[in-house]
Amino acid sequence: MTTIGLITSPRPTAVKEGVVTDKVRTLIAEYLDVDMGSVTDETHFADDLGADWVDCVDLMIAIEDQFAGVQIADDDLDRIVTVGDLIRYIEAAVFRSEEEAVRRIEN
């Protein structure tokens, strides 16, 4: 019997990153009712999009519902202030989930 190991990259692929980025930006634009063009990595949730704390909490819940394996801790919520912060957080969480899944398959 031959066993073929799975090869994982040290970070999400560019395609996955693009999918995450597009999905997050679309969700933010729809949820906060803003123009998609105004949602960039540098966009600040409060200052640029007018999102208050409740908006941010509700948005993070929607994000958790959309991305399997993503759980945003209350402490982390206070550190996610820009769209780019949120995208990087999600990419890291998705990657950790994939890495854990591969570990379970290999064992």
mmCIF file with all atom_site columns, C-alpha atoms in Angstrom:
data_model
loop_
_atom_site.group_PDB
_atom_site.id
_atom_site.type_symbol
_atom_site.label_atom_id
_atom_site.label_alt_id
_atom_site.label_comp_id
_atom_site.label_asym_id
_atom_site.label_entity_id
_atom_site.label_seq_id
_atom_site.pdbx_PDB_ins_code
_atom_site.Cartn_x
_atom_site.Cartn_y
_atom_site.Cartn_z
_atom_site.occupancy
_atom_site.B_iso_or_equiv
_atom_site.pdbx_formal_charge
_atom_site.auth_seq_id
_atom_site.auth_comp_id
_atom_site.auth_asym_id
_atom_site.auth_atom_id
_atom_site.pdbx_PDB_model_num
ATOM 1   C CA . MET A 1 1   ? 0.000   0.000  0.000  1.00 0.00 ? 1   MET A CA 1
ATOM 2   C CA . THR A 1 2   ? 1.325   3.419  -0.920 1.00 0.00 ? 2   THR A CA 1
ATOM 3   C CA . THR A 1 3   ? 0.539   6.409  1.208  1.00 0.00 ? 3   THR A CA 1
ATOM 4   C CA . ILE A 1 4   ? 0.545   9.847  -0.327 1.00 0.00 ? 4   ILE A CA 1
ATOM 5   C CA . GLY A 1 5   ? 1.021   12.713 2.112  1.00 0.00 ? 5   GLY A CA 1
ATOM 6   C CA . LEU A 1 6   ? -0.834  15.941 1.787  1.00 0.00 ? 6   LEU A CA 1
ATOM 7   C CA . ILE A 1 7   ? 1.282   18.972 1.079  1.00 0.00 ? 7   ILE A CA 1
ATOM 8   C CA . THR A 1 8   ? 0.177   22.176 2.710  1.00 0.00 ? 8   THR A CA 1
ATOM 9   C CA . SER A 1 9   ? 1.445   25.640 2.044  1.00 0.00 ? 9   SER A CA 1
ATOM 10  C CA . PRO A 1 10  ? 2.505   27.825 4.968  1.00 0.00 ? 10  PRO A CA 1
ATOM 11  C CA . ARG A 1 11  ? -0.349  30.249 4.286  1.00 0.00 ? 11  ARG A CA 1
ATOM 12  C CA . PRO A 1 12  ? -3.579  30.434 2.308  1.00 0.00 ? 12  PRO A CA 1
ATOM 13  C CA . THR A 1 13  ? -3.180  30.527 -1.446 1.00 0.00 ? 13  THR A CA 1
ATOM 14  C CA . ALA A 1 14  ? -3.698  33.723 -3.404 1.00 0.00 ? 14  ALA A CA 1
ATOM 15  C CA . VAL A 1 15  ? -6.958  32.328 -4.759 1.00 0.00 ? 15  VAL A CA 1
ATOM 16  C CA . LYS A 1 16  ? -8.304  31.640 -1.274 1.00 0.00 ? 16  LYS A CA 1
ATOM 17  C CA . GLU A 1 17  ? -7.111  35.038 -0.082 1.00 0.00 ? 17  GLU A CA 1
ATOM 18  C CA . GLY A 1 18  ? -8.924  36.683 -2.986 1.00 0.00 ? 18  GLY A CA 1
ATOM 19  C CA . VAL A 1 19  ? -12.103 34.751 -2.258 1.00 0.00 ? 19  VAL A CA 1
ATOM 20  C CA . VAL A 1 20  ? -11.973 35.705 1.421  1.00 0.00 ? 20  VAL A CA 1
ATOM 21  C CA . THR A 1 21  ? -11.271 39.342 0.577  1.00 0.00 ? 21  THR A CA 1
ATOM 22  C CA . ASP A 1 22  ? -14.111 39.596 -1.936 1.00 0.00 ? 22  ASP A CA 1
ATOM 23  C CA . LYS A 1 23  ? -16.575 37.781 0.299  1.00 0.00 ? 23  LYS A CA 1
ATOM 24  C CA . VAL A 1 24  ? -15.717 39.935 3.336  1.00 0.00 ? 24  VAL A CA 1
ATOM 25  C CA . ARG A 1 25  ? -15.898 43.203 1.402  1.00 0.00 ? 25  ARG A CA 1
ATOM 26  C CA . THR A 1 26  ? -19.228 42.228 -0.147 1.00 0.00 ? 26  THR A CA 1
ATOM 27  C CA . LEU A 1 27  ? -20.648 41.225 3.229  1.00 0.00 ? 27  LEU A CA 1
ATOM 28  C CA . ILE A 1 28  ? -19.501 44.491 4.823  1.00 0.00 ? 28  ILE A CA 1
ATOM 29  C CA . ALA A 1 29  ? -20.932 46.604 1.989  1.00 0.00 ? 29  ALA A CA 1
ATOM 30  C CA . GLU A 1 30  ? -24.285 44.819 2.110  1.00 0.00 ? 30  GLU A CA 1
ATOM 31  C CA . TYR A 1 31  ? -24.516 44.665 5.895  1.00 0.00 ? 31  TYR A CA 1
ATOM 32  C CA . LEU A 1 32  ? -23.552 48.302 6.508  1.00 0.00 ? 32  LEU A CA 1
ATOM 33  C CA . ASP A 1 33  ? -25.334 49.511 3.350  1.00 0.00 ? 33  ASP A CA 1
ATOM 34  C CA . VAL A 1 34  ? -22.275 51.240 1.885  1.00 0.00 ? 34  VAL A CA 1
ATOM 35  C CA . ASP A 1 35  ? -20.828 51.374 -1.618 1.00 0.00 ? 35  ASP A CA 1
ATOM 36  C CA . MET A 1 36  ? -18.523 48.436 -2.368 1.00 0.00 ? 36  MET A CA 1
ATOM 37  C CA . GLY A 1 37  ? -15.887 50.877 -3.667 1.00 0.00 ? 37  GLY A CA 1
ATOM 38  C CA . SER A 1 38  ? -15.570 52.442 -0.235 1.00 0.00 ? 38  SER A CA 1
ATOM 39  C CA . VAL A 1 39  ? -14.613 49.118 1.380  1.00 0.00 ? 39  VAL A CA 1
ATOM 40  C CA . THR A 1 40  ? -10.818 48.794 1.149  1.00 0.00 ? 40  THR A CA 1
ATOM 41  C CA . ASP A 1 41  ? -8.190  47.267 3.431  1.00 0.00 ? 41  ASP A CA 1
ATOM 42  C CA . GLU A 1 42  ? -7.574  50.690 4.962  1.00 0.00 ? 42  GLU A CA 1
ATOM 43  C CA . THR A 1 43  ? -11.254 51.439 5.588  1.00 0.00 ? 43  THR A CA 1
ATOM 44  C CA . HIS A 1 44  ? -11.933 52.035 9.288  1.00 0.00 ? 44  HIS A CA 1
ATOM 45  C CA . PHE A 1 45  ? -15.228 50.577 10.498 1.00 0.00 ? 45  PHE A CA 1
ATOM 46  C CA . ALA A 1 46  ? -16.155 53.482 12.791 1.00 0.00 ? 46  ALA A CA 1
ATOM 47  C CA . ASP A 1 47  ? -14.465 56.462 11.152 1.00 0.00 ? 47  ASP A CA 1
ATOM 48  C CA . ASP A 1 48  ? -15.093 55.627 7.487  1.00 0.00 ? 48  ASP A CA 1
ATOM 49  C CA . LEU A 1 49  ? -18.203 53.432 7.523  1.00 0.00 ? 49  LEU A CA 1
ATOM 50  C CA . GLY A 1 50  ? -19.974 54.915 10.545 1.00 0.00 ? 50  GLY A CA 1
ATOM 51  C CA . ALA A 1 51  ? -20.278 51.525 12.255 1.00 0.00 ? 51  ALA A CA 1
ATOM 52  C CA . ASP A 1 52  ? -20.861 51.675 15.991 1.00 0.00 ? 52  ASP A CA 1
ATOM 53  C CA . TRP A 1 53  ? -19.955 48.921 18.455 1.00 0.00 ? 53  TRP A CA 1
ATOM 54  C CA . VAL A 1 54  ? -23.286 47.112 17.999 1.00 0.00 ? 54  VAL A CA 1
ATOM 55  C CA . ASP A 1 55  ? -22.876 47.201 14.199 1.00 0.00 ? 55  ASP A CA 1
ATOM 56  C CA . CYS A 1 56  ? -19.413 45.673 14.581 1.00 0.00 ? 56  CYS A CA 1
ATOM 57  C CA . VAL A 1 57  ? -20.621 42.924 16.915 1.00 0.00 ? 57  VAL A CA 1
ATOM 58  C CA . ASP A 1 58  ? -23.496 42.061 14.572 1.00 0.00 ? 58  ASP A CA 1
ATOM 59  C CA . LEU A 1 59  ? -21.127 42.092 11.583 1.00 0.00 ? 59  LEU A CA 1
ATOM 60  C CA . MET A 1 60  ? -18.692 39.757 13.342 1.00 0.00 ? 60  MET A CA 1
ATOM 61  C CA . ILE A 1 61  ? -21.541 37.341 14.076 1.00 0.00 ? 61  ILE A CA 1
ATOM 62  C CA . ALA A 1 62  ? -22.464 37.408 10.389 1.00 0.00 ? 62  ALA A CA 1
ATOM 63  C CA . ILE A 1 63  ? -18.805 36.769 9.502  1.00 0.00 ? 63  ILE A CA 1
ATOM 64  C CA . GLU A 1 64  ? -18.691 33.768 11.843 1.00 0.00 ? 64  GLU A CA 1
ATOM 65  C CA . ASP A 1 65  ? -21.814 32.401 10.154 1.00 0.00 ? 65  ASP A CA 1
ATOM 66  C CA . GLN A 1 66  ? -20.237 32.769 6.694  1.00 0.00 ? 66  GLN A CA 1
ATOM 67  C CA . PHE A 1 67  ? -16.792 31.319 7.419  1.00 0.00 ? 67  PHE A CA 1
ATOM 68  C CA . ALA A 1 68  ? -16.509 27.843 8.925  1.00 0.00 ? 68  ALA A CA 1
ATOM 69  C CA . GLY A 1 69  ? -13.947 27.694 11.704 1.00 0.00 ? 69  GLY A CA 1
ATOM 70  C CA . VAL A 1 70  ? -13.914 31.430 12.359 1.00 0.00 ? 70  VAL A CA 1
ATOM 71  C CA . GLN A 1 71  ? -14.707 32.399 15.933 1.00 0.00 ? 71  GLN A CA 1
ATOM 72  C CA . ILE A 1 72  ? -13.936 36.008 16.800 1.00 0.00 ? 72  ILE A CA 1
ATOM 73  C CA . ALA A 1 73  ? -13.085 36.367 20.483 1.00 0.00 ? 73  ALA A CA 1
ATOM 74  C CA . ASP A 1 74  ? -14.375 39.415 22.358 1.00 0.00 ? 74  ASP A CA 1
ATOM 75  C CA . ASP A 1 75  ? -10.796 40.554 23.044 1.00 0.00 ? 75  ASP A CA 1
ATOM 76  C CA . ASP A 1 76  ? -9.980  40.321 19.334 1.00 0.00 ? 76  ASP A CA 1
ATOM 77  C CA . LEU A 1 77  ? -13.051 42.313 18.365 1.00 0.00 ? 77  LEU A CA 1
ATOM 78  C CA . ASP A 1 78  ? -11.565 45.417 19.977 1.00 0.00 ? 78  ASP A CA 1
ATOM 79  C CA . ARG A 1 79  ? -8.419  45.039 17.858 1.00 0.00 ? 79  ARG A CA 1
ATOM 80  C CA . ILE A 1 80  ? -10.227 44.661 14.529 1.00 0.00 ? 80  ILE A CA 1
ATOM 81  C CA . VAL A 1 81  ? -10.638 48.290 13.505 1.00 0.00 ? 81  VAL A CA 1
ATOM 82  C CA . THR A 1 82  ? -10.133 48.179 9.721  1.00 0.00 ? 82  THR A CA 1
ATOM 83  C CA . VAL A 1 83  ? -11.408 45.960 6.939  1.00 0.00 ? 83  VAL A CA 1
ATOM 84  C CA . GLY A 1 84  ? -7.837  44.728 6.398  1.00 0.00 ? 84  GLY A CA 1
ATOM 85  C CA . ASP A 1 85  ? -7.607  43.704 10.061 1.00 0.00 ? 85  ASP A CA 1
ATOM 86  C CA . LEU A 1 86  ? -10.760 41.618 9.649  1.00 0.00 ? 86  LEU A CA 1
ATOM 87  C CA . ILE A 1 87  ? -9.589  40.007 6.401  1.00 0.00 ? 87  ILE A CA 1
ATOM 88  C CA . ARG A 1 88  ? -6.228  39.031 7.912  1.00 0.00 ? 88  ARG A CA 1
ATOM 89  C CA . TYR A 1 89  ? -7.964  37.653 11.006 1.00 0.00 ? 89  TYR A CA 1
ATOM 90  C CA . ILE A 1 90  ? -10.298 35.508 8.900  1.00 0.00 ? 90  ILE A CA 1
ATOM 91  C CA . GLU A 1 91  ? -7.474  34.259 6.659  1.00 0.00 ? 91  GLU A CA 1
ATOM 92  C CA . ALA A 1 92  ? -5.471  33.243 9.737  1.00 0.00 ? 92  ALA A CA 1
ATOM 93  C CA . ALA A 1 93  ? -8.492  31.469 11.254 1.00 0.00 ? 93  ALA A CA 1
ATOM 94  C CA . VAL A 1 94  ? -9.324  29.650 8.015  1.00 0.00 ? 94  VAL A CA 1
ATOM 95  C CA . PHE A 1 95  ? -5.700  28.578 7.621  1.00 0.00 ? 95  PHE A CA 1
ATOM 96  C CA . ARG A 1 96  ? -5.579  27.270 11.200 1.00 0.00 ? 96  ARG A CA 1
ATOM 97  C CA . SER A 1 97  ? -8.746  25.256 10.511 1.00 0.00 ? 97  SER A CA 1
ATOM 98  C CA . GLU A 1 98  ? -7.309  23.767 7.314  1.00 0.00 ? 98  GLU A CA 1
ATOM 99  C CA . GLU A 1 99  ? -4.048  22.962 9.057  1.00 0.00 ? 99  GLU A CA 1
ATOM 100 C CA . GLU A 1 100 ? -5.932  21.224 11.877 1.00 0.00 ? 100 GLU A CA 1
ATOM 101 C CA . ALA A 1 101 ? -8.014  19.258 9.351  1.00 0.00 ? 101 ALA A CA 1
ATOM 102 C CA . VAL A 1 102 ? -4.852  18.054 7.589  1.00 0.00 ? 102 VAL A CA 1
ATOM 103 C CA . ARG A 1 103 ? -3.331  17.030 10.941 1.00 0.00 ? 103 ARG A CA 1
ATOM 104 C CA . ARG A 1 104 ? -6.410  14.974 11.756 1.00 0.00 ? 104 ARG A CA 1
ATOM 105 C CA . ILE A 1 105 ? -6.311  13.264 8.351  1.00 0.00 ? 105 ILE A CA 1
ATOM 106 C CA . GLU A 1 106 ? -2.633  12.428 8.703  1.00 0.00 ? 106 GLU A CA 1
ATOM 107 C CA . ASN A 1 107 ? -3.059  10.875 12.193 1.00 0.00 ? 107 ASN A CA 1
#
